[in-house]
CSV table of C-alpha atoms in Angstrom, one decimal:
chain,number,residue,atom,x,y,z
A,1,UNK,CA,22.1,32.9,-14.5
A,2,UNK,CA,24.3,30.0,-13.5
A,3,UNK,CA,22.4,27.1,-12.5
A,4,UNK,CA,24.7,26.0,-9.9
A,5,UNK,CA,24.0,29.2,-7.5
A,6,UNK,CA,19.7,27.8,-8.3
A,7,UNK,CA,20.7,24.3,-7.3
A,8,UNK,CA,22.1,25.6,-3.9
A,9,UNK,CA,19.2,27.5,-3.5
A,10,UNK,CA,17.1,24.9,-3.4
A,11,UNK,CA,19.5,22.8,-1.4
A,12,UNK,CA,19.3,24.9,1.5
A,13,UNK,CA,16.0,25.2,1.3
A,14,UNK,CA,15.3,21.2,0.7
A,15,UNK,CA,18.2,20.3,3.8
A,16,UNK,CA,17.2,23.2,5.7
A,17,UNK,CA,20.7,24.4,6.6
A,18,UNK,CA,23.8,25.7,4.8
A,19,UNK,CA,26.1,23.0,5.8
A,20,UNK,CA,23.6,20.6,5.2
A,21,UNK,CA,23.6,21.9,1.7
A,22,UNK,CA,27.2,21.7,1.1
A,23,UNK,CA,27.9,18.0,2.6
A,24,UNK,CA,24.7,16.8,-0.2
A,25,UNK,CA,26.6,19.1,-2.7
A,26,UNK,CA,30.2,18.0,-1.8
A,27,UNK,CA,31.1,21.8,-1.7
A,28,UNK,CA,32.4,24.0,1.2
A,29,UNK,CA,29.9,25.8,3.3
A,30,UNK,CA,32.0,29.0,1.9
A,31,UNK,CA,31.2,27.9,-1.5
A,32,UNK,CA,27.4,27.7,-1.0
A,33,UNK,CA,27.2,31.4,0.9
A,34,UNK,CA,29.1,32.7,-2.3
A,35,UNK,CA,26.6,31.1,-4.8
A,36,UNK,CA,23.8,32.3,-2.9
A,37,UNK,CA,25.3,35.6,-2.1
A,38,UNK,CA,26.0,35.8,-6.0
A,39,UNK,CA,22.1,34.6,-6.8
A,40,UNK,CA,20.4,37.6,-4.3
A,41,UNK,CA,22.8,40.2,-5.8
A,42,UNK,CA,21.7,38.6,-9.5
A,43,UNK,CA,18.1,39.0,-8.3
A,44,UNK,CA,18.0,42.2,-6.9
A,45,UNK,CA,16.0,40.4,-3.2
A,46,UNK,CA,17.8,38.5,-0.3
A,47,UNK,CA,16.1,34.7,-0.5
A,48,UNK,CA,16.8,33.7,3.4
A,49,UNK,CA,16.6,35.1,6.7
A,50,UNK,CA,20.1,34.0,9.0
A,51,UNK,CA,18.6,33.2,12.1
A,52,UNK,CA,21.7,31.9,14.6
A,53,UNK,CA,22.8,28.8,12.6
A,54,UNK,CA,19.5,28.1,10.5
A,55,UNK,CA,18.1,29.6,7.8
A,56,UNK,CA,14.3,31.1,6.8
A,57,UNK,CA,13.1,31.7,3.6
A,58,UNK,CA,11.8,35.6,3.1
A,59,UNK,CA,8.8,36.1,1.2
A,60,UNK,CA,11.0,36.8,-2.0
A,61,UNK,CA,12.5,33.0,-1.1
A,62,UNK,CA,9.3,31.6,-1.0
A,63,UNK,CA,7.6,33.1,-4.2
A,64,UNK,CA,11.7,32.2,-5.9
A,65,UNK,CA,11.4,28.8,-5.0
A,66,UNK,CA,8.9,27.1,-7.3
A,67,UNK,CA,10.4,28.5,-10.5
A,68,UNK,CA,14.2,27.9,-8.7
A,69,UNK,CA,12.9,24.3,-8.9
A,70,UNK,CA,11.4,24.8,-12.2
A,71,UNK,CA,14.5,26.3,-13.7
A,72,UNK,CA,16.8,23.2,-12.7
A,73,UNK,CA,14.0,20.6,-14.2
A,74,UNK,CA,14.3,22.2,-17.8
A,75,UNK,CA,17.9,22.0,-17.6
A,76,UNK,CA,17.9,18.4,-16.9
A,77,UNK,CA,14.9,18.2,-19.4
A,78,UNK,CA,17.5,19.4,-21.9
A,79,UNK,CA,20.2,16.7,-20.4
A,80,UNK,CA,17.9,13.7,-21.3
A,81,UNK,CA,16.6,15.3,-25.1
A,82,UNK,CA,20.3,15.1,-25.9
A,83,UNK,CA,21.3,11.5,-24.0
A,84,UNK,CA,18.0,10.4,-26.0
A,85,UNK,CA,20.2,11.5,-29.1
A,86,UNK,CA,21.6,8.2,-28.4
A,87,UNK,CA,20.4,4.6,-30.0
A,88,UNK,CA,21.6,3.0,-26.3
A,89,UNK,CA,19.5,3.3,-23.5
A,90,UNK,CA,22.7,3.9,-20.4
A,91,UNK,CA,22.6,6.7,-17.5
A,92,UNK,CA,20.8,7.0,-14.5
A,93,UNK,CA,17.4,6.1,-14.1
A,94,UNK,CA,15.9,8.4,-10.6
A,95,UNK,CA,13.1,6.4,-10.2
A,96,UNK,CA,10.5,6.5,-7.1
A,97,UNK,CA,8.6,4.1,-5.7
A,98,UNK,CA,5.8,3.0,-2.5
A,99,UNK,CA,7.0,1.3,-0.1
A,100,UNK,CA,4.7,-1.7,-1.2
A,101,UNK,CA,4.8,-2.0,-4.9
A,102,UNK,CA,8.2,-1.7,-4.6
A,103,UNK,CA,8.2,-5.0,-2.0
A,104,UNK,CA,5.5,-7.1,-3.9
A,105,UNK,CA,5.0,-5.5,-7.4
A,106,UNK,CA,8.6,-4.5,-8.8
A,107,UNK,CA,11.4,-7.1,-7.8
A,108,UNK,CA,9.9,-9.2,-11.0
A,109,UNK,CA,10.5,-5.8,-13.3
A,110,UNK,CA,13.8,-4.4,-11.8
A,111,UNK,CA,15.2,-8.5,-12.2
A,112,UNK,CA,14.2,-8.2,-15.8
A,113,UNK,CA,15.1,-4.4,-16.4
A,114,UNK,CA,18.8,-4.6,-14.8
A,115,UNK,CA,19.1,-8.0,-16.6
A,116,UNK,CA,18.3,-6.5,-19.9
A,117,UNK,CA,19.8,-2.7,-19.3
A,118,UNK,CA,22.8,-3.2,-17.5
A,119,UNK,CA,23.9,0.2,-18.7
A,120,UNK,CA,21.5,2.2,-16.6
A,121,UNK,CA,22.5,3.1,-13.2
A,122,UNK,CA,18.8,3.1,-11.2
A,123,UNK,CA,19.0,5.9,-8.4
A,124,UNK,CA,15.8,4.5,-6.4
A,125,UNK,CA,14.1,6.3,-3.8
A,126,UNK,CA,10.8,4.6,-1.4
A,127,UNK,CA,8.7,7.1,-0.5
A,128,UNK,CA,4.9,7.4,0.0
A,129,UNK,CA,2.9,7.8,-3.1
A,130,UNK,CA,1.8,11.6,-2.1
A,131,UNK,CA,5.3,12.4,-2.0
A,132,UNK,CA,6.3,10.5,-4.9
A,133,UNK,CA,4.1,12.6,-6.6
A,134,UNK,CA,6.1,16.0,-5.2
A,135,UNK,CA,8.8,14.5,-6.5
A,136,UNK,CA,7.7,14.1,-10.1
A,137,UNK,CA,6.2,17.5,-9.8
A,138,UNK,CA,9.4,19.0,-8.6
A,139,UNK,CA,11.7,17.0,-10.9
A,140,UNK,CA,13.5,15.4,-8.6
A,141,UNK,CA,12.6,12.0,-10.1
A,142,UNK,CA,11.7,11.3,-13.9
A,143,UNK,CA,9.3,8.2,-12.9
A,144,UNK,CA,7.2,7.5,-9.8
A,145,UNK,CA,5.5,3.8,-9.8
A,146,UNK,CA,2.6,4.3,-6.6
A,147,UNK,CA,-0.9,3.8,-5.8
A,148,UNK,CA,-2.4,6.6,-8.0
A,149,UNK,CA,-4.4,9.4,-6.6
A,150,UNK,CA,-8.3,9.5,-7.2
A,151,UNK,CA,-9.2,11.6,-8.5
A,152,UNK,CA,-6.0,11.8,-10.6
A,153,UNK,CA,-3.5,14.0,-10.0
A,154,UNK,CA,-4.0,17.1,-12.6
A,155,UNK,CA,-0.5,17.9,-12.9
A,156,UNK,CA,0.9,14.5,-13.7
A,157,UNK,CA,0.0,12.0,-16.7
A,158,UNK,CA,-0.2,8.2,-15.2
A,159,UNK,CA,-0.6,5.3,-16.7
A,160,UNK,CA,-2.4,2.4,-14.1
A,161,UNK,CA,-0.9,-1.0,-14.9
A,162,UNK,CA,-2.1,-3.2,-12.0
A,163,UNK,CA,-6.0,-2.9,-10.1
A,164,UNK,CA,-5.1,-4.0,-6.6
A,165,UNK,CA,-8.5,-4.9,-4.9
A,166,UNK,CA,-8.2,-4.8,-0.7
A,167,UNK,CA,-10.3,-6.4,1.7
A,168,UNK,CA,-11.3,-5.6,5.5
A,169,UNK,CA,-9.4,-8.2,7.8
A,170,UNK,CA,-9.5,-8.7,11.6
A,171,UNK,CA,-6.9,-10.5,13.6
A,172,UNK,CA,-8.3,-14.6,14.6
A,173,UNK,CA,-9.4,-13.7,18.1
A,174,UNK,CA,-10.7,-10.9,17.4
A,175,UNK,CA,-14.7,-10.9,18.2
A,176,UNK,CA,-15.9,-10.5,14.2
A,177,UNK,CA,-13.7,-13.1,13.2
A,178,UNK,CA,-16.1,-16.0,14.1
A,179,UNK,CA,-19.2,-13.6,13.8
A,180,UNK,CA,-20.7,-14.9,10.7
A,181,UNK,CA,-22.5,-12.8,8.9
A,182,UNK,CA,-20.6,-9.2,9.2
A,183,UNK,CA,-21.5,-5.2,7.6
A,184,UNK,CA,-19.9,-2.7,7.7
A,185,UNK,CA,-21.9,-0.9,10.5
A,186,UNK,CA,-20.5,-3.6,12.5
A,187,UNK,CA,-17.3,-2.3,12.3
A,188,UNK,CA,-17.9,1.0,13.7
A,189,UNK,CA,-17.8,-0.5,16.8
A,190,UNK,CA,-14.8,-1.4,17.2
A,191,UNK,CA,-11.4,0.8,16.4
A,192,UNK,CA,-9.6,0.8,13.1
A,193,UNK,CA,-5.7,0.6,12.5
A,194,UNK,CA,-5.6,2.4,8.6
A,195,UNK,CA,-3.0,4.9,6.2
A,196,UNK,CA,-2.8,8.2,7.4
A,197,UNK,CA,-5.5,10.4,6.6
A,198,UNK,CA,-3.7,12.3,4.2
A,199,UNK,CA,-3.1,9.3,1.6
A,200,UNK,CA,-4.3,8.1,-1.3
A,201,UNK,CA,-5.4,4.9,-0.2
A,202,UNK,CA,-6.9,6.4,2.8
A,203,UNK,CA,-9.1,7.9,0.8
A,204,UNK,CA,-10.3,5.4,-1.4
A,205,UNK,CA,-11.6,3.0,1.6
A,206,UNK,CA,-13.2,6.6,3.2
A,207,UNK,CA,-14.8,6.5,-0.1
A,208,UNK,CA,-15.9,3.3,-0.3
A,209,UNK,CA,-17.3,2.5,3.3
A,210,UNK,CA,-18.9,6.3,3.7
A,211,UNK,CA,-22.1,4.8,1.5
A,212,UNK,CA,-22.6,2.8,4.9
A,213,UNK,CA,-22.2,5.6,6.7
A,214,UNK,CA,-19.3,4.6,8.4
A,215,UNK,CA,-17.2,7.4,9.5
A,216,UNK,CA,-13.7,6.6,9.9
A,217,UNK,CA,-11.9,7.5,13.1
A,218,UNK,CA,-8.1,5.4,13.3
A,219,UNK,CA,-6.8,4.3,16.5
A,220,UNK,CA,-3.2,4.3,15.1
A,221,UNK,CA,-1.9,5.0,11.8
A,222,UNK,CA,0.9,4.0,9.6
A,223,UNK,CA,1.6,4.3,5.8
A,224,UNK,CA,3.3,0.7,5.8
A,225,UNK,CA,0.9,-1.7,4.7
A,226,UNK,CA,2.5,-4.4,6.5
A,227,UNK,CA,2.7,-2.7,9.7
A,228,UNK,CA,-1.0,-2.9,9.8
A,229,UNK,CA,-1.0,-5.8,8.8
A,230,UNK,CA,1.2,-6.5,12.0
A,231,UNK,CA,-1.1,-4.6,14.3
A,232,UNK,CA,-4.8,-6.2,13.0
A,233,UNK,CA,-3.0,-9.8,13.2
A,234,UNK,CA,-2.1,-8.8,16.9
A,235,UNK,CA,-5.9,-7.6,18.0
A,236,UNK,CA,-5.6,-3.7,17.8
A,237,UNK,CA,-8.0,-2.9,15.2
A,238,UNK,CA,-9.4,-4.2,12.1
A,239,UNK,CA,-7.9,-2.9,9.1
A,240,UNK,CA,-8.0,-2.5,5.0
A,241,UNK,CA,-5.5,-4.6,3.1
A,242,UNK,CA,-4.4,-5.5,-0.4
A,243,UNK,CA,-6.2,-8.8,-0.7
A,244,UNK,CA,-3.0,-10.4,-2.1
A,245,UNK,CA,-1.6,-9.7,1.3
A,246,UNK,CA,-3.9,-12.9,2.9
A,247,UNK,CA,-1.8,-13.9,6.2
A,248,UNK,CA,-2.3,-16.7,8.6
A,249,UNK,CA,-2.8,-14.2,11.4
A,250,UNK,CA,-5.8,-12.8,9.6
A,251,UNK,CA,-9.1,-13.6,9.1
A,252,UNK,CA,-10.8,-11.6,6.1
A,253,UNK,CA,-14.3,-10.4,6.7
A,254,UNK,CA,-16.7,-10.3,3.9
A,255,UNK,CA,-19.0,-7.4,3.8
A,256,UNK,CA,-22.2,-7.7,1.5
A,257,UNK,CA,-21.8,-5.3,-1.3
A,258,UNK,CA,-18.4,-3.4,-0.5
A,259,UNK,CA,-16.0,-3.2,-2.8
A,260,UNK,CA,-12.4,-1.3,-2.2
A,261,UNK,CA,-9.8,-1.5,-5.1
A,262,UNK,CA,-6.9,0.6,-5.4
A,263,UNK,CA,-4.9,1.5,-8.7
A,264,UNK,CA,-1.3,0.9,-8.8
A,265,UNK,CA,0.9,2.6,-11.6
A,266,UNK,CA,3.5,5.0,-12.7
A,267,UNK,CA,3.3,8.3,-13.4
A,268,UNK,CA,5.6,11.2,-15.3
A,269,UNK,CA,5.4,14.7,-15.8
A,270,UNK,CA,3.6,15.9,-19.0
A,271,UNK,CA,5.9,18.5,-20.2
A,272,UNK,CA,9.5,16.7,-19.3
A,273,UNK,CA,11.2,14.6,-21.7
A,274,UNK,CA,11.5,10.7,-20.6
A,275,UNK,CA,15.3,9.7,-20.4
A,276,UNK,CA,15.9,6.3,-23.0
A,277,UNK,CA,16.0,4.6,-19.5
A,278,UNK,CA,12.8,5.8,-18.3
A,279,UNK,CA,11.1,4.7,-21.6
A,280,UNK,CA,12.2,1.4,-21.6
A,281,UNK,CA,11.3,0.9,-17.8
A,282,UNK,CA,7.8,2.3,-19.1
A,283,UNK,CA,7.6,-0.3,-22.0
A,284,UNK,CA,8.6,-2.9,-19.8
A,285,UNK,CA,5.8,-1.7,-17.2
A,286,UNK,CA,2.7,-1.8,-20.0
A,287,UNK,CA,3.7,-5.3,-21.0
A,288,UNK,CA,2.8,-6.2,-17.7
A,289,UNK,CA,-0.4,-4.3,-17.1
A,290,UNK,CA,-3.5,-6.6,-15.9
C-alpha cells in the first residue's frame, strides 16, 4: 500500500480539511481526493464523512488512524537505520521542546550542537510537554526535551538530565509578602495564577501541597511560565515557579516543610531507531545532566 495515499490520510485528519492537507503537502487538492479515494477503495471502508467543505472521520477513520500513523513511523524508522549506515551524523533533526527549557535550558546545547554538527538541519517545534509527548508517540518528532510526566509516561523511555526545584512566589505588595512566617494553609485564602490543570507540572505542585490539604482552585491559567510570572509580579495571585526564575517583582515565600521540584529531560520512543543526529544531541544532553 503506498505510503503516500497513508500520509494524506493523516494530513486531513491532522489539518482538518482537504485543502489544508494539500497546501502542508505542496499537492493539488485533486491529488489528495485521488490518494484518498485510492486508500478507501484499497481498504474496502470510506475513512471520512464530506460534510459541505469539511471533513469527519467515520468510525472506520477513527479505528484507521492510529496504525495510519503507525505505518508512516516505521517507514521513517527504516529512513534513519539506513542514514545511521553512515559514519557522519547530517539530516534533519525534528526535535520538540517546552516552551521553557527551550528559553532557559537549551540555547547553551543548541550553540554547542550547531557549532559542532553543522550538517544537521534541526526542524524545532515548542510545544507543551503533554503534547510533546503525542508527538514522540505519534512519530512526528524523534526527540522531545520537557518537564517529564510523573508518574512517567509508559509508552515513552526518558532520560531526566536537569531537577528543576520551584518555589511559591507572591508579587511585593501582595499581603503575604511581608507576612513573616507563611504555610501553606495561608495560601488558600487567597487565589492562585498556575499551569493548566491538565499539565505535568500542574500536577506535581497538586501533589506536593495536597498533604496540607490545600486544594487547588486557579483564578487564571497559562502554560507559559513566564506569563505567570507576569501576573503574580502584578498582584493577581500567588503562583509556583522554577526557583531559577527569582525576579525583582517577586517575593518568594518559604513554606515550612514543602518541597516542589520538577524533572526536566528528553524523551524517545522505545521501539524507533535514533537518527545519528538524535544520538549525538542525546550524548551531548547526558554530559550535561546535574
Amino acid at each position: 500500500m503506498q505510503t503516500e495515499a497513508i500520509r494524506a490520510f493523516v494530513t486531513v485528519c491532522d489539518q482538518g480539511s482537504f485543502q489544508a492537507a494539500a497546501n502542508a503537502l505542496h499537492l493539488s487538492q485533486p491529488t489528495i481526493s485521488k490518494r484518498l479515494a485510492s486508500l478507501e477503495t484499497r481498504l474496502g471502508h470510506e475513512l471520512f464523512d464530506r460534510v459541505g467543505r469539511g471533513v469527519a472521520l467515520t468510525e472506520a477513520g477513527r479505528a484507521y488512524l492510529p496504525h495510519a500513523r503507525e505505518l508512516l513511523a516505521v517507514v521513517q524508522d527504516g529512513r534513519r537505520a539506513l542514514d545511521n549506515l553512515h559514519v557522519e551524523t547530517t539530516g534533519p533533526l525534528r526535535l520538540a521542546l517546552s516552551h521553557h527549557v527551550g528559553l532557559h535550558r537549551m540555547p547553551e546545547v543548541l550553540r554547542a550542537y550547531v557549532a559542532r554538527h553543522p550538517n544537521v538541519t534541526p526542524e524545532i517545534v515548542f510545544l507543551d510537554s503533554e503534547a510533546a509527548c503525542r508527538s514522540v508517540v505519534n512519530g512526528d518528532c524523534e526527540l522531545a526535551v520537557i518537564t517529564l510526566p510523573t508518574p512517567p509516561h509508559p509508552g515513552l523511555v526518558e532520560d531526566c538530565i536537569w531537577n528543576d526545584p520551584m518555589s511559591v512566589f507572591v508579587g511585593q505588595d501582595h499581603a503575604l509578602a511581608n507576612a513573616g512566617q507563611v504555610n501553606v494553609a495561608d495560601l488558600a485564602r487567597y487565589p492562585a495564577v498556575l499551569p493548566p490543570v491538565e499539565s505535568y507540572t500542574y500536577d506535581i505542585v497538586a501533589a506536593a501541597l495536597a498533604p496540607y490539604g490545600l486544594t487547588l482552585d486557579p483564578r487564571m491559567t497559562s502554560h507559559y511560565l513566564e506569563t505567570l510570572r507576569m501576573l503574580a509580579g502584578v498582584g493577581i495571585g500567588w503562583t509556583v515557579l522554577p526557583t531559577s526564575m527569582q525576579h525583582p517583582e517577586l517575593t518568594r515565600l518559604e513554606l515550612p516543610g514543602v518541597h516542589i521540584e520538577r524533572r526536566l529531560g528528553a524523551i524517545r520512543h522505545p521501539r524507533r531507531s535514533l537518527s545519528n543526529a538524535a544520538r549525538a544531541l542525546l550524548t551531548m544532553l547526558d554530559a550535561r545532566r546535574d
